[in-house]
Coordinates of C-alpha atoms in Angstrom, one line a residue:
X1 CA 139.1 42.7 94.5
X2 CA 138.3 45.3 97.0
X3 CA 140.1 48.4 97.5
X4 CA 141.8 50.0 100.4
X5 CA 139.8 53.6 100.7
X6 CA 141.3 56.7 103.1
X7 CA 138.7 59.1 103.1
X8 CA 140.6 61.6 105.2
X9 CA 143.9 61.6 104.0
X10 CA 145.0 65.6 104.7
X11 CA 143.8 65.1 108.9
X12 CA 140.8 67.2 109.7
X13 CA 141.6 70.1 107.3
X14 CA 139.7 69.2 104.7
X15 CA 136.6 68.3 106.3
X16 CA 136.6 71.3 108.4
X17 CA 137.7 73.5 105.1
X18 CA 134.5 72.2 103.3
X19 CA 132.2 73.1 106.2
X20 CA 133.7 76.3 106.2
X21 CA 132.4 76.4 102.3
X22 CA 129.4 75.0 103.1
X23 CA 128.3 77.5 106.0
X24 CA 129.6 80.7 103.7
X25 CA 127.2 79.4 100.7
X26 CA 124.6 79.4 103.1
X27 CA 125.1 82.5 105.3
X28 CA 124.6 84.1 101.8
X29 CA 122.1 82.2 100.0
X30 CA 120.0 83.4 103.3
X31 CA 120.9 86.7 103.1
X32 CA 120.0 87.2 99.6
X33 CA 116.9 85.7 100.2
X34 CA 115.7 87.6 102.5
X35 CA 117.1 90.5 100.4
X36 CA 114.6 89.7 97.7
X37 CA 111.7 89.6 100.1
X38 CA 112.4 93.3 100.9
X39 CA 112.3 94.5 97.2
X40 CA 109.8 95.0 94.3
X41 CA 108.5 92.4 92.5
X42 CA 110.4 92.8 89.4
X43 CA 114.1 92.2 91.1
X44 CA 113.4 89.1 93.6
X45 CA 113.7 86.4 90.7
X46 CA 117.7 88.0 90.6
X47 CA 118.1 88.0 94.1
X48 CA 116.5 84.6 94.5
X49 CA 118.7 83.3 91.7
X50 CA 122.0 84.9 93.3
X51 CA 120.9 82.7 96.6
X52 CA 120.3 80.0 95.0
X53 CA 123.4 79.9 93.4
X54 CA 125.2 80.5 96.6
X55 CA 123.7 77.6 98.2
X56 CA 124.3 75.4 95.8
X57 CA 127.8 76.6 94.8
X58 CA 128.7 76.2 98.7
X59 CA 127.2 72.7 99.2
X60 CA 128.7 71.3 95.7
X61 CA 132.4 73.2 96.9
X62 CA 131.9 71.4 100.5
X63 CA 131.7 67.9 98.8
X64 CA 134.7 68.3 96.7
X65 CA 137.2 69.6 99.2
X66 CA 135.9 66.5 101.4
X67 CA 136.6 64.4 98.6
X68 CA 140.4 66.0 98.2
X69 CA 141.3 64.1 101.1
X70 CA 139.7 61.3 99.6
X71 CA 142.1 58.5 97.8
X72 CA 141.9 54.6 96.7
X73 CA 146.0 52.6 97.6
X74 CA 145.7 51.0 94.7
X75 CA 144.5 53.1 91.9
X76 CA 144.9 56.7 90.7
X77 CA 141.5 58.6 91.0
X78 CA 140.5 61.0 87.8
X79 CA 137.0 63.2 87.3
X80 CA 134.4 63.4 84.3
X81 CA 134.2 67.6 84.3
X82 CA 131.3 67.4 82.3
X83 CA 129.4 64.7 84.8
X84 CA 131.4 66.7 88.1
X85 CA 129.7 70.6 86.3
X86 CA 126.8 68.6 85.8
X87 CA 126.6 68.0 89.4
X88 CA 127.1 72.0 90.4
X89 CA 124.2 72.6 87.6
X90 CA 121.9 70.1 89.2
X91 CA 122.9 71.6 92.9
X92 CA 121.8 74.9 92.0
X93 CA 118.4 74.1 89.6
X94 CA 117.3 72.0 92.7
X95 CA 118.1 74.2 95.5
X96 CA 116.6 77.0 93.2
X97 CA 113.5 75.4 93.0
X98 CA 112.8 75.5 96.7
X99 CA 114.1 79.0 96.9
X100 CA 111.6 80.2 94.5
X101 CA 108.9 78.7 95.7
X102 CA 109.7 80.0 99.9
X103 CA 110.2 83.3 97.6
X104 CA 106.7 83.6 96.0
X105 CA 104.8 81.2 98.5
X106 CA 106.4 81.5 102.3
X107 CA 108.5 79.1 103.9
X108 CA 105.3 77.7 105.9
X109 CA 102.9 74.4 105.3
X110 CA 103.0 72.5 102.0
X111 CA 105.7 74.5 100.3
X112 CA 108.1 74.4 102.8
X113 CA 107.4 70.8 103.0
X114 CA 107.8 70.2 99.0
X115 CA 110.1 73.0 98.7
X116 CA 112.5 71.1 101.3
X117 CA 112.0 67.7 99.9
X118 CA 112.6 68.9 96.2
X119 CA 115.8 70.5 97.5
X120 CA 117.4 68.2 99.7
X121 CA 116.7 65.3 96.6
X122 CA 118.9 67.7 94.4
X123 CA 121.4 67.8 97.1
X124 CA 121.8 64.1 97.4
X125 CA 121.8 63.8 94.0
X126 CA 124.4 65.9 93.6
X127 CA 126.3 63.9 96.1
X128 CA 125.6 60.6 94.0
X129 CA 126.2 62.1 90.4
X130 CA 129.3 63.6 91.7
X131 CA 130.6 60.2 93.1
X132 CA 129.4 58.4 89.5
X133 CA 131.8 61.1 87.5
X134 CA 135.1 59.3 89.6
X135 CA 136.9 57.4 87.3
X136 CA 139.4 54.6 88.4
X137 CA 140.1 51.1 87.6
X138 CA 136.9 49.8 89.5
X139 CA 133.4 50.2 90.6
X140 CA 131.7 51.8 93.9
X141 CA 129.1 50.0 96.2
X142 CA 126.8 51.4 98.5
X143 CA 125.2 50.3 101.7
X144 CA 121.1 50.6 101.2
X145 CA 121.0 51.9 104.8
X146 CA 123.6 54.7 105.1
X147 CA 122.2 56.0 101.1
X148 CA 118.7 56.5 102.9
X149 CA 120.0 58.1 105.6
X150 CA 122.0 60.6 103.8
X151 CA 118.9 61.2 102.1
X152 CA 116.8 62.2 104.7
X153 CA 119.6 64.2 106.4
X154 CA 119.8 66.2 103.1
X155 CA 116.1 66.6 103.2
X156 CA 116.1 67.9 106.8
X157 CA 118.4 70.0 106.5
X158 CA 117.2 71.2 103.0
X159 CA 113.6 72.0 105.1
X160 CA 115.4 74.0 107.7
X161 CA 117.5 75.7 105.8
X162 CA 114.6 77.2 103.8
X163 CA 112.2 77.8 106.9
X164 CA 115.5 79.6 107.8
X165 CA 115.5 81.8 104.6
X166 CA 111.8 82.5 105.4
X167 CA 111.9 83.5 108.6
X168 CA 115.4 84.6 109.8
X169 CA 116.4 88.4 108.8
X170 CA 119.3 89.3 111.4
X171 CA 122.6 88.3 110.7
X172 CA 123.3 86.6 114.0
X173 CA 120.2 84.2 113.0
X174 CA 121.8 83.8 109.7
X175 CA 125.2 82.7 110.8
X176 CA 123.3 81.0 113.3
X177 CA 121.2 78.9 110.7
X178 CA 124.4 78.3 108.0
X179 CA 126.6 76.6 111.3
X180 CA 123.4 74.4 111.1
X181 CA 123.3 74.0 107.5
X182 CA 126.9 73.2 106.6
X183 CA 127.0 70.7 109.8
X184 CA 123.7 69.1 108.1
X185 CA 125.4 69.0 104.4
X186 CA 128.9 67.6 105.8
X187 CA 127.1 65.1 107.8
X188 CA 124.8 64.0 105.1
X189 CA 128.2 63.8 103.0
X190 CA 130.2 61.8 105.1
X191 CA 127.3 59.3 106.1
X192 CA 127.2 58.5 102.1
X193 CA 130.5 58.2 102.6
X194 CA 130.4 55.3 105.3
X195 CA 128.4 53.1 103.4
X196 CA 130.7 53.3 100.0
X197 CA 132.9 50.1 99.4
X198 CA 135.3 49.8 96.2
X199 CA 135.7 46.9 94.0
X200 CA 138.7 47.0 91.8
X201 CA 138.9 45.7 88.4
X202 CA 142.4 44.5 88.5
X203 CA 145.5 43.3 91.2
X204 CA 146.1 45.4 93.7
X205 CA 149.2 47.5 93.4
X206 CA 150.2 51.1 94.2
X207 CA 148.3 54.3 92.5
X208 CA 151.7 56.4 92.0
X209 CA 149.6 59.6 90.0
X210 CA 145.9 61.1 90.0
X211 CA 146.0 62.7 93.2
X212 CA 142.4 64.3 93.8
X213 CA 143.6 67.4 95.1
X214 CA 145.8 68.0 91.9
X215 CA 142.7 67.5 89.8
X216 CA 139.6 68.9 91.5
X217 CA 142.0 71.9 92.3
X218 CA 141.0 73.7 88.9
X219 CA 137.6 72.5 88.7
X220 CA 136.9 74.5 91.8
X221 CA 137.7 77.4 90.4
X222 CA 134.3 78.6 88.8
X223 CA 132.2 77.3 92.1
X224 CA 134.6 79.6 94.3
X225 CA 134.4 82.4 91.8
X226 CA 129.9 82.1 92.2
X227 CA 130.7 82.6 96.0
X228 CA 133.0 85.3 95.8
X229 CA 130.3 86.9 93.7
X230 CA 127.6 86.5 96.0
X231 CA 130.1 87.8 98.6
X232 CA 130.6 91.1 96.9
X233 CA 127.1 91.9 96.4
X234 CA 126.2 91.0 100.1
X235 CA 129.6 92.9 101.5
X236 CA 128.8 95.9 99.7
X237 CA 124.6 96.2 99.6
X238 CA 123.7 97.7 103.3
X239 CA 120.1 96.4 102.6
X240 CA 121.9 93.2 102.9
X241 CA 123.6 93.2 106.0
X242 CA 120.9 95.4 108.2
X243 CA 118.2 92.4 106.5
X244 CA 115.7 94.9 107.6
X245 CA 114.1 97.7 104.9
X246 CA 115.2 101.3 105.4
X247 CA 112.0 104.2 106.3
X248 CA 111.1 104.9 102.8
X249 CA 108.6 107.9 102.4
X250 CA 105.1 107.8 101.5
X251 CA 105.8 109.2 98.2
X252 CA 108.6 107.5 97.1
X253 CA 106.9 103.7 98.1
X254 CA 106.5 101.7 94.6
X255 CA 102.9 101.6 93.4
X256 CA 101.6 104.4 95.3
X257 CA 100.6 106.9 93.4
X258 CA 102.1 110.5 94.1
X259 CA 98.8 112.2 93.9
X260 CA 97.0 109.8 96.4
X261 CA 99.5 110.8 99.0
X262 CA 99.2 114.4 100.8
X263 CA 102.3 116.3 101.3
X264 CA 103.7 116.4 104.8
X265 CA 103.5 120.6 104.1
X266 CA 100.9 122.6 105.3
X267 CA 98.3 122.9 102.8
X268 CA 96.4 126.8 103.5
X269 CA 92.9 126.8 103.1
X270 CA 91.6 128.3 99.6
X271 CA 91.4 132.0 100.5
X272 CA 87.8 133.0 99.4
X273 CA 87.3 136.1 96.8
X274 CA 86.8 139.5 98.6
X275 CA 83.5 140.8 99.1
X276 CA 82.4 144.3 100.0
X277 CA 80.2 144.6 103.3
X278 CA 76.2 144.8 102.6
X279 CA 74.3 147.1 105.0
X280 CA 70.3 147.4 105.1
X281 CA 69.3 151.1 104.5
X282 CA 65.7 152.6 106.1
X283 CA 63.7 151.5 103.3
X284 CA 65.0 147.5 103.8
X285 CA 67.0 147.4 100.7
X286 CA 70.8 145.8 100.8
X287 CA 73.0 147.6 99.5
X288 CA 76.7 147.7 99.4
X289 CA 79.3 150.0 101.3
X290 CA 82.2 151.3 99.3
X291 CA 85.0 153.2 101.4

């Protein structure tokens, strides 16, 4: 029996809300990024980790305040947390992945390009695994053709997003690039979404509990938490919102050694030890003059 889906049942809030999420996660998953290209070797894994977090926090948040305005008539809708977390961990490992590698390798050529296909696959999976942990009396079906194109939307997006963490260091380019993003990831979302059709196990009647809202409400609390996180450290690091690397001195550059740099004081000649006056005498001998 086939069920009677509403995909937007609060209006337009919570679509726009979870583009809101979206664009925040990646406005500062970029700016940590580029953040960790402006520091020494041993801190970028943290700052690359903190944007990939970010990223994937903000993309997992969008898809689940899209799916609080999501309900079936006829059944009550619940959520595997261990499948729905499972989800946010895959989100972040596979958005982390192409981070790294535009980190340590460029966002330029084949890493972009592998980088940007790794990543957007973890997003659509996320997407998918997060749909497999609803549980209600029935089963979902997918159209072949909308799955592949929410796909390759997610890996688009997932390519410019990092050639955007590569390249962009301004925060006008930033916001810029994360309007794109979290238009990309909520288009990418609701395309999945067209193609899902629900077969019910049982007559159709009335769901009278297991509204999503009511249950993804406290499951969103961790994801929201990450971003608030990422916030902070981005609100209150002025490395992070200039995105450009302050005039360090010479001497206080990492790896150059202090001795190798010379002082900006002036630096007197060696004085040379005094020496009396010699003066030839009749006879051609040198001798000196004492006073």
């Amino acid at each position: 029996m086939r069920g009677t889906i509403d995909g937007f049942s609060y209006g337009v809030v919570t679509p726009l809300v979870g583009y809101v999420m979206a664009c925040l996660g990646g406005a500062l998953g970029l700016r940590c990024t580029t953040r960790s290209m402006l520091v020494t070797h041993s801190w970028r894994p943290a700052w690359l980790a903190l944007g990939s977090t970010a990223i994937g926090s903000g993309i997992w948040t969008m898809h689940f305040i899209a799916m609080m305005g999501f309900s079936i008539d006829e059944t009550p809708i619940r959520f595997d947390k261990p499948m729905t977390y499972a989800s946010l961990g895959l989100a972040i490992v596979m958005v982390g992945v192409g981070i790294f590698m535009i980190g340590y390798r460029g966002a330029s050529g084949t890493s972009l390009v592998t980088g940007g296909t790794i990543t957007g696959l973890g997003v659509a999976s996320m997407h998918y695994l997060g749909m497999a942990g609803m549980r209600f009396d029935g089963e979902f079906t997918y159209d072949i053709t909308d799955v592949v194109a929410s796909v390759l939307i997610a890996v688009v997006a997932a390519t410019v997003a990092l050639w955007a963490a590569g390249h962009v260091r301004g925060w006008r380019g930033s916001i810029g690039a994360s309007l794109v993003m979290g238009l990309a990831v909520s288009g990418m979302h609701y395309t999945g979404m067209a193609g899902l059709t629900v077969h019910l196990h049982h007559t159709p009647g009335t769901a009278t509990s297991g509204s999503p809202a009511a249950v993804l409400a406290p499951i969103l609390v961790g994801p929201l938490a990450l971003l608030l996180l990422a916030a902070v450290v981005v609100m209150f690091d002025p490395l992070m919102v200039k995105g450009a690397p302050p005039r360090i001195p010479e001497e206080s550059k990492p790896g150059v050694p202090a001795a190798a740099v010379p002082s900006h004081q002036r630096v007197r000649p060696p004085q040379r030890p005094y020496r009396e006056p010699v003066h030839a005498d009749a006879h051609g001998s040198r001798t000196p003059q004492r006073h």
